[in-house]
Short mmCIF file of C-alpha atoms in Angstrom, two decimals:
data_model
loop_
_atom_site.label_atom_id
_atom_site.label_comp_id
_atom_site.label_asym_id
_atom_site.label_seq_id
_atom_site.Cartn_x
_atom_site.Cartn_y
_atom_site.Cartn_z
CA UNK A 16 10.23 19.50 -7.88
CA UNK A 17 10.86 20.99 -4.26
CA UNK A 18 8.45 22.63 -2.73
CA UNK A 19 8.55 26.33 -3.15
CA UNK A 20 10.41 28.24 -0.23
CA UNK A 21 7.90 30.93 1.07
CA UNK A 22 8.46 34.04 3.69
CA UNK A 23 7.11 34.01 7.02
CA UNK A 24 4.71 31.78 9.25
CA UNK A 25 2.94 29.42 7.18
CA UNK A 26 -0.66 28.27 8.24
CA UNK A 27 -0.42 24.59 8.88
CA UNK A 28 -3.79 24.63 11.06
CA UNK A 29 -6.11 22.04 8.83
CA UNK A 30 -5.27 18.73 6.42
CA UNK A 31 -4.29 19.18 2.74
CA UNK A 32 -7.01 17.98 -0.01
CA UNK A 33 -6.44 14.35 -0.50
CA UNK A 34 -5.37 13.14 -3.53
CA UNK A 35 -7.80 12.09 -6.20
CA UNK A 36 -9.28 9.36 -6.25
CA UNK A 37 -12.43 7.67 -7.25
CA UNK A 38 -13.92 6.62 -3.52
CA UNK A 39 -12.67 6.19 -0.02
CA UNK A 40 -10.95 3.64 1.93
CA UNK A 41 -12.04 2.75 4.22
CA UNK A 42 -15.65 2.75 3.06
CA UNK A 43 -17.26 4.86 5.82
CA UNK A 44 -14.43 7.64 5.36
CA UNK A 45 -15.39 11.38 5.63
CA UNK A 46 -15.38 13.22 2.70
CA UNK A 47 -12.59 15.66 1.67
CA UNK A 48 -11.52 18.37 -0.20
CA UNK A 49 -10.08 16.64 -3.41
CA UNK A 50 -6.78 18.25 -5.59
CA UNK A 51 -3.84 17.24 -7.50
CA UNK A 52 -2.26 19.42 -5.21
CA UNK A 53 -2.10 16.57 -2.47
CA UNK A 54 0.88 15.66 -1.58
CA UNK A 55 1.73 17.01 2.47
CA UNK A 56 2.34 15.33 5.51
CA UNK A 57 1.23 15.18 8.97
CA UNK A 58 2.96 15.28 12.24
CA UNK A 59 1.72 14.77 15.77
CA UNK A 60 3.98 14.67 18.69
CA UNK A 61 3.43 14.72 22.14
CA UNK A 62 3.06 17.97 24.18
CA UNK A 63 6.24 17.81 25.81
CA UNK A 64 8.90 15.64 23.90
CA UNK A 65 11.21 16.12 26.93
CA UNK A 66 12.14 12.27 26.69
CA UNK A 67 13.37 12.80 23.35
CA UNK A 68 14.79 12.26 20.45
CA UNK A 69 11.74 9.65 20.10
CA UNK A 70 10.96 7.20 18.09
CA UNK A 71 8.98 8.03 15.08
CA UNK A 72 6.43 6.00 13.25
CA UNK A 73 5.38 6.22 9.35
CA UNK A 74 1.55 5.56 8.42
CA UNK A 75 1.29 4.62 4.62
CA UNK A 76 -2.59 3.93 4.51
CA UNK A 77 -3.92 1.33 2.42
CA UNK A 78 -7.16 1.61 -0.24
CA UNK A 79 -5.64 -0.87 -3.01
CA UNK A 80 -3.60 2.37 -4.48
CA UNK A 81 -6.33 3.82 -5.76
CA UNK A 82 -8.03 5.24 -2.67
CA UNK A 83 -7.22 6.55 1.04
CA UNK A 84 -5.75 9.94 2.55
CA UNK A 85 -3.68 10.17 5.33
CA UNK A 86 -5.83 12.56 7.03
CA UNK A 87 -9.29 10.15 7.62
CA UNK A 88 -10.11 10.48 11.60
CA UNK A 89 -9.10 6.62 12.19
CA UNK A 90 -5.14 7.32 10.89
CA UNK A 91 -5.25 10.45 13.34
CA UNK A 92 -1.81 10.07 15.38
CA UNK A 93 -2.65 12.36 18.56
CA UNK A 94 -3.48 9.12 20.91
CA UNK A 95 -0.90 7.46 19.56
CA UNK A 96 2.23 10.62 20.20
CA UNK A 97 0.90 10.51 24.01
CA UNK A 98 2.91 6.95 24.37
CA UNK A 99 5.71 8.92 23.68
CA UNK A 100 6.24 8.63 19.69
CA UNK A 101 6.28 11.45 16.56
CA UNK A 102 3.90 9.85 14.15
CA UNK A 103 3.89 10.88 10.52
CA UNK A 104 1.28 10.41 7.92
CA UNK A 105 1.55 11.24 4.43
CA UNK A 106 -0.47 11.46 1.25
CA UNK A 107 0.81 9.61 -1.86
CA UNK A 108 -0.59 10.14 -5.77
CA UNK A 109 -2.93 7.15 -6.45
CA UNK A 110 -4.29 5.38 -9.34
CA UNK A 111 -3.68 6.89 -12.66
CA UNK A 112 -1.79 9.85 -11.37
CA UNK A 113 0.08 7.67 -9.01
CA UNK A 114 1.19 4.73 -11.03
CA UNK A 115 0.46 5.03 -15.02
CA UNK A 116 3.13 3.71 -16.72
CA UNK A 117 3.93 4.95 -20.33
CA UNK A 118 6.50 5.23 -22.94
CA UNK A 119 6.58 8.90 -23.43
CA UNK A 120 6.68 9.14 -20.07
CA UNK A 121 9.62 6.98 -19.27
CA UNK A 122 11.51 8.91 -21.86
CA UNK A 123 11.08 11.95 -19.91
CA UNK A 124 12.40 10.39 -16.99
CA UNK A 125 16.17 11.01 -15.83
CA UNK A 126 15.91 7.03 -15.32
CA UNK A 127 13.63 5.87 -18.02
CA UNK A 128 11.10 4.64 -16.16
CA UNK A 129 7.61 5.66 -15.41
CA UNK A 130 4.28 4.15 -13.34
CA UNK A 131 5.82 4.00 -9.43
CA UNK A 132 4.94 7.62 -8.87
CA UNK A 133 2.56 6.97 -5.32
CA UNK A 134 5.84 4.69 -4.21
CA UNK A 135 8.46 7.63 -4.85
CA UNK A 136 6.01 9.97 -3.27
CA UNK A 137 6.57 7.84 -0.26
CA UNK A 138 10.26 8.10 -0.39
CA UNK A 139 9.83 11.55 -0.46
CA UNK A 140 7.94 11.93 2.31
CA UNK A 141 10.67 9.26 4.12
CA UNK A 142 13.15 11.50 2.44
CA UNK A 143 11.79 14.36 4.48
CA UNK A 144 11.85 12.50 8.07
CA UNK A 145 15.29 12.10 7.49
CA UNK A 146 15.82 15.50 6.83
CA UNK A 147 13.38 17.29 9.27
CA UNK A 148 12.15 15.48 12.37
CA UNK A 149 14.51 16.03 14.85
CA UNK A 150 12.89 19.41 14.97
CA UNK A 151 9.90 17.90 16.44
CA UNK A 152 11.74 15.96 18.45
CA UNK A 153 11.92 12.54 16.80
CA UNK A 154 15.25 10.62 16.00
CA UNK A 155 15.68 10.08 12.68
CA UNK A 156 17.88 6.77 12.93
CA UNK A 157 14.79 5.08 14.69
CA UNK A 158 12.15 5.21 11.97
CA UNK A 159 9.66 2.61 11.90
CA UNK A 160 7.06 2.52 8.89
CA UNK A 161 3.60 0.89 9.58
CA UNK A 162 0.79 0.56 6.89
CA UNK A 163 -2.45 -1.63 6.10
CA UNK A 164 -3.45 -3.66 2.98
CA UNK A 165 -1.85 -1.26 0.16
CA UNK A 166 -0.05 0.59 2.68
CA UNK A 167 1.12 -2.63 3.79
CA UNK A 168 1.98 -4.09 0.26
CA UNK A 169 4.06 -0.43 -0.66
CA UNK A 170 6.22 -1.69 2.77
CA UNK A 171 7.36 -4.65 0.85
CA UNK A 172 8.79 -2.81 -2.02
CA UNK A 173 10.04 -0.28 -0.20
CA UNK A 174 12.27 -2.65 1.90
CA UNK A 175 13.28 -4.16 -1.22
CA UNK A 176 13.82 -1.18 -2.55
CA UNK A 177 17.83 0.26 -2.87
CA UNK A 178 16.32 3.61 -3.23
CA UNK A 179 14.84 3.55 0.56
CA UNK A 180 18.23 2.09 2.10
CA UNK A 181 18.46 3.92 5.73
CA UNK A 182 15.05 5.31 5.72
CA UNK A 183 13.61 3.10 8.38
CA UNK A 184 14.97 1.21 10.56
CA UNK A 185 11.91 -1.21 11.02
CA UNK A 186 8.38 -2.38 9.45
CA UNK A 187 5.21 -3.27 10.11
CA UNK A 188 3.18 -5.00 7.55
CA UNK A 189 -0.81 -5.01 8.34
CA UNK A 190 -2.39 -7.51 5.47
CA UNK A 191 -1.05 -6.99 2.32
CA UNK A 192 2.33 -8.20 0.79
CA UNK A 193 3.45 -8.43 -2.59
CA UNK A 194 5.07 -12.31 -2.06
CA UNK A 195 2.83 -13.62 -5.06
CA UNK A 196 5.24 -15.13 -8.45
CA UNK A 197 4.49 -11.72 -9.68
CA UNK A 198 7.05 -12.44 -12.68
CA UNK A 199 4.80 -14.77 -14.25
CA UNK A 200 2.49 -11.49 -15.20
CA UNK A 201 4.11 -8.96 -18.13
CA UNK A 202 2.35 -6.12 -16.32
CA UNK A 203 4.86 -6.13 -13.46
CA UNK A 204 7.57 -5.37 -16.18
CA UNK A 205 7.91 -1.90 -16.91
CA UNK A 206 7.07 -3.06 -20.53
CA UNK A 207 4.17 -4.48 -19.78
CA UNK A 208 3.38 -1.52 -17.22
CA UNK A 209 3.78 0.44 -20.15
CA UNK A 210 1.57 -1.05 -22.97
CA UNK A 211 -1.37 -1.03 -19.92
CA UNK A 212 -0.66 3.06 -20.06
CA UNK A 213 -1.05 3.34 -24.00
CA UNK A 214 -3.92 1.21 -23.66
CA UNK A 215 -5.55 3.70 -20.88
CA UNK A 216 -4.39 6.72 -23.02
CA UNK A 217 -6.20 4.89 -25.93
CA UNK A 218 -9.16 5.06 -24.05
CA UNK A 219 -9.48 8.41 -22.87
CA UNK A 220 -8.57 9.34 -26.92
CA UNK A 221 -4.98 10.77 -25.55
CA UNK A 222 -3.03 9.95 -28.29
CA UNK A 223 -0.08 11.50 -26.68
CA UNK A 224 1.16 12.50 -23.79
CA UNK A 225 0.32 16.44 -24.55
CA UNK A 226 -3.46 15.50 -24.90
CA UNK A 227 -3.64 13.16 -21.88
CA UNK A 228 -2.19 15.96 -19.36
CA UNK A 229 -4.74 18.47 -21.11
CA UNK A 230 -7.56 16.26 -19.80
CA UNK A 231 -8.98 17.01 -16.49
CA UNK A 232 -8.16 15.14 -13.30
CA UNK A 233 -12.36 13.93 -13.15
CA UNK A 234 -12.01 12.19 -16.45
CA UNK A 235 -8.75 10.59 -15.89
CA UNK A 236 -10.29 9.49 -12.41
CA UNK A 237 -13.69 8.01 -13.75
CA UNK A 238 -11.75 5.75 -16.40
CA UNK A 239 -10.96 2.45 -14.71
CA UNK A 240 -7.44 1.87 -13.81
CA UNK A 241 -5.98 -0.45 -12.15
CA UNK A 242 -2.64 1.10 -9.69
CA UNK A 243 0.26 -1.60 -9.19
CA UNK A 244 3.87 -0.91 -8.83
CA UNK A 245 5.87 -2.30 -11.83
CA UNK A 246 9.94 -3.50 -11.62
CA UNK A 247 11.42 -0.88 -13.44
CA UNK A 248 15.05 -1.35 -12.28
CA UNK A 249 15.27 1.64 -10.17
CA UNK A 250 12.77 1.79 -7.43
CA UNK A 251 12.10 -1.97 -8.12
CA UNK A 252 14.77 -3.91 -9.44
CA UNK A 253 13.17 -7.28 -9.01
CA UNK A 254 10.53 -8.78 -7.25
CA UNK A 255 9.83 -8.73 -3.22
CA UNK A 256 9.27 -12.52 -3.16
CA UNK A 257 13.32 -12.78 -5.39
CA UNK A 258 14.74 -9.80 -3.05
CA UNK A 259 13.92 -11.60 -0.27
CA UNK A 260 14.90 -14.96 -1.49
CA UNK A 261 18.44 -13.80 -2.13
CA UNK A 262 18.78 -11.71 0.83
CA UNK A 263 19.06 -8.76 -1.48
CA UNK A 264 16.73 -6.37 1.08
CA UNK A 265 16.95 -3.24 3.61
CA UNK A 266 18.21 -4.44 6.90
CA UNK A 267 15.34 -3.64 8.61
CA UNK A 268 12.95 -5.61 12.04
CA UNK A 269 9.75 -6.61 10.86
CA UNK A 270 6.36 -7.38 12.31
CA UNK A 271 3.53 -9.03 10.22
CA UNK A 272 0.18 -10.23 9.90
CA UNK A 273 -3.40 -10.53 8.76
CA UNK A 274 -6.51 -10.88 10.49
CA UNK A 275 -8.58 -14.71 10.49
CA UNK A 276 -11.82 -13.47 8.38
CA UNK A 277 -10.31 -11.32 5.64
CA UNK A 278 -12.34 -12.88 2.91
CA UNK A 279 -15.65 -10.80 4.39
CA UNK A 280 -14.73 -7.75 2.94
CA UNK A 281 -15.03 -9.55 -0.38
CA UNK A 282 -19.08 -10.60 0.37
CA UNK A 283 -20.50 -7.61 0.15
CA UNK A 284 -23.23 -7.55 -2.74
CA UNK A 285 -22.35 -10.82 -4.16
CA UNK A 286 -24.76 -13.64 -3.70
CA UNK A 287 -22.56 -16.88 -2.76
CA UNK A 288 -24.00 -20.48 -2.71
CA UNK A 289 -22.62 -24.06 -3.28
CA UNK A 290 -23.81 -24.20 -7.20
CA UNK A 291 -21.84 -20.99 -7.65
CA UNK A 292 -18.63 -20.94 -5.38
CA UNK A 293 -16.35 -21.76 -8.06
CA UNK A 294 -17.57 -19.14 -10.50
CA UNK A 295 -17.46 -16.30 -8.03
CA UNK A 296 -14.19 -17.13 -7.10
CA UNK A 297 -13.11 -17.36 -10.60
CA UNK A 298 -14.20 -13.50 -10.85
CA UNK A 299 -11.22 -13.15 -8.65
CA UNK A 300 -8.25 -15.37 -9.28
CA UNK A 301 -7.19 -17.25 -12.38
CA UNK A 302 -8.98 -20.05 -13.27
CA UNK A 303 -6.30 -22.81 -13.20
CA UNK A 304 -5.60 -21.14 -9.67
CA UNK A 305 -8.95 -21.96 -8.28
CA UNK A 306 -8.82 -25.33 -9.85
CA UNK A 307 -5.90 -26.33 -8.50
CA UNK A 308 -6.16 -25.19 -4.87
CA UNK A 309 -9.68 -23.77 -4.52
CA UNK A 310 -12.29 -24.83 -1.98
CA UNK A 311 -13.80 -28.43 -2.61
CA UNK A 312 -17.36 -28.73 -3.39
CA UNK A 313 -19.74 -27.43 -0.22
CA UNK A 314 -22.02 -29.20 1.28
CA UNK A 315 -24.56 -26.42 1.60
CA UNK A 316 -24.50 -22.32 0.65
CA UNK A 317 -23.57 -21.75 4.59
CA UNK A 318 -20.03 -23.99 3.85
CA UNK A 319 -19.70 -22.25 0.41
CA UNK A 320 -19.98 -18.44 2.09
CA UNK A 321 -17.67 -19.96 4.80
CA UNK A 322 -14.96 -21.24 2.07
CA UNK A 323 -14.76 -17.92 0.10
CA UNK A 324 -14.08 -16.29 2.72
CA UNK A 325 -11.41 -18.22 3.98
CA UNK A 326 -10.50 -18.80 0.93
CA UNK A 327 -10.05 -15.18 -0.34
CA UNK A 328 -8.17 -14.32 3.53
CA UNK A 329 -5.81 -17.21 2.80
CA UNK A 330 -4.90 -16.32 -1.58
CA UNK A 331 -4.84 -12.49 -1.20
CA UNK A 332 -3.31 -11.50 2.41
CA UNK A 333 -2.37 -15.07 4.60
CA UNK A 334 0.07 -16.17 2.01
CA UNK A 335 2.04 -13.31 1.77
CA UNK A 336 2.26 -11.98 4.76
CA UNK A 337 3.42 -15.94 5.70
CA UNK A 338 5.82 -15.85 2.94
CA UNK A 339 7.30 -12.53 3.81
CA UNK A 340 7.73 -13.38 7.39
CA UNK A 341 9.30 -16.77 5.92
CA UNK A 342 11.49 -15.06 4.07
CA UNK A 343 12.92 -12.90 6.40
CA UNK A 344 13.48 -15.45 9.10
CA UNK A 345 15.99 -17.67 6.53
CA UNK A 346 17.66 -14.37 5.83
CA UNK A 347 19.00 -14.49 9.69
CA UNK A 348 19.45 -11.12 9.75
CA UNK A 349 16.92 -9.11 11.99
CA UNK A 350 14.45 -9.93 14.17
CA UNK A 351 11.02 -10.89 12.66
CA UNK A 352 7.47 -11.09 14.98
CA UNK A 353 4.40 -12.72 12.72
CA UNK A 354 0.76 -12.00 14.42
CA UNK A 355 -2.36 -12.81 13.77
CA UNK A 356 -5.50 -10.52 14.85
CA UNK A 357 -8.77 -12.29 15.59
CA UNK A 358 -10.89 -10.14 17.73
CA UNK A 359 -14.56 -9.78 16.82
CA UNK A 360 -15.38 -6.06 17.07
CA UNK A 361 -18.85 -5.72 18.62
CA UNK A 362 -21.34 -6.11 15.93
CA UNK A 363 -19.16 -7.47 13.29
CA UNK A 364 -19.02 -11.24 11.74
CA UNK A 365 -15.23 -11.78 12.40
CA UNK A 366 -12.13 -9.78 12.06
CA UNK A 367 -12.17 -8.93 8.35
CA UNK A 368 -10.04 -6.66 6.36
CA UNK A 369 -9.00 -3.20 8.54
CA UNK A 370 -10.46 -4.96 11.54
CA UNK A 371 -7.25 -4.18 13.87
CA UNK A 372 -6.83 -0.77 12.69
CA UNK A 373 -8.95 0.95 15.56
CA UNK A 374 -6.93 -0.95 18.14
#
């Protein structure tokens, strides 16, 4: 529903409570006020937008779907509006509340569909750009959405996405695309989206929808769920990788990339060696996936750490973000920029996962 109209000044002088969720992303991210009652945006623009309209750019932060808030200190847009920009950054439902799928629920809907929740939040919020930022001085017909790892990968549906036609007018894509065969896994159907919903309900003992909303949000948050949008044939009617492929996407510039030593965000509190490699990896991927194009046996655990991680960089953020790029530049349509961020922040290993996001 809209938001309720209300009389007056409204007090807009501190964040929202972020959405629930069971952590943070990033890991070292302040704590905050938690609610259901989540979902507001943020605007910064610059002192004196006498240059304007300007351009205005769209965070969607990452945290795999189940984690993040638009409002953690390193998203905060007020150094970025002094280059003369309105930046916007929005919370978006995540995990169970954002993207549980489930029969009852997709017979409620107008559509029939159910799980993409966090994604039509984002719409939403894209929804009220369109509708409300020339007031701070931004031009609505130069949008450009940016986002990181989840953030990144909602990008790619959205700009295959007929529902977000005209809502941006360019895209950045920070590590994380959803280019993978995704068809070849039932849970990407809205089916399959589905029976993963009555299986969640089944362990919470919801047996229907009535007793799963009566729950409260902390029990619903503590039971593992994993978010993922599912092709439903509204938001989603088919794959990123297949939009692309058939030049069935929003007409939009794109910049893309990952950083070179992803794969370290994946080696914390595992213990990785060359009699082990495969099996860790295997804890990851499919089996037949890290037989067929995994690391060959290291020589010693030093080459084994070394081939997980560039392993793990290359399977879950250098592919796609290749592909996608790929993919746009046989479309022939806009222009497309592909980057690759390798600068070692002082004290780190390498440029791993959310490395470039302070710069």
């Amino acid at each position: 529903p809209p938001a309720a109209p209300w009389q007056g000044v409204r007090s807009a002088d501190r964040f929202s409570p972020i959405c629930m969720q069971p952590g943070a992303y990033p890991d070292d991210a302040p704590a905050e006020p938690m609610s259901e009652d989540c979902l507001y945006l943020n605007v910064w623009a610059p002192a004196d937008p006498h240059d304007g309209p300007l351009p205005v750019m769209f965070w969607i932060h990452g945290g795999g779907l189940l984690n993040g808030t638009a409002s953690t200190p390193l998203y905060a847009g007020d150094m970025l509006a002094q280059r003369g920009v309105i930046v916007v950054t929005a919370n978006y439902r995540l995990g169970g509340f954002g993207f549980l799928a489930h029969p009852d629920l997709s017979r409620e809907s107008q559509h029939h569909v159910s799980g993409n929740y966090g994604l039509l939040d984002q719409l939403a919020a894209l929804g009220w750009v369109q509708r409300n930022i020339a007031a701070f001085g931004g031009d609505p017909t130069n949008v450009t959405v940016f986002g990181q790892s989840s953030g990144s990968i909602s990008i790619s549906v959205l700009v295959s996405s007929p529902q977000a036609r005209g809502l941006f007018q360019r895209a950045i894509g920070q590590s994380g695309g959803l280019f993978e065969p995704i068809e070849v896994g039932p849970e990407f159907t809205l089916t399959g989206a589905e029976q993963i919903g009555e299986a969640f309900a089944a362990r919470l003992g919801a047996p229907s929808l009535q007793a799963l909303r009566a729950l409260p949000a902390s029990k619903i948050v503590a039971q593992r769920f994993h978010p993922q949008p599912n092709i439903d044939g509204f938001l989603l009617h088919e794959s990123p990788y297949e939009a692309h492929a058939h030049g069935r996407v929003n007409d939009v510039d794109i910049l893309l990339g990952s950083n070179t030593e992803e794969g370290l965000y994946f080696v914390s509190g595992r213990s990785i060696g060359a009699n082990n490699l495969r099996d860790v990896l295997e804890q990851d991927f499919p089996s037949f996936i890290v037989s067929l194009i995994g690391p060959k046996q290291p020589a010693d655990d030093l080459a084994a750490r070394a081939a997980f991680v560039a392993f793990e960089a290359d399977m879950r953020f250098g592919w796609d973000m290749w592909a996608w790029a790929r993919l746009h530049v046989d479309m022939g349509k806009r222009n497309t920029f592909l980057y690759r961020f390798s600068h070692r922040s002082p004290g780190e290993q390498g440029a791993s996962h959310g490395a470039e996001m302070a710069y």
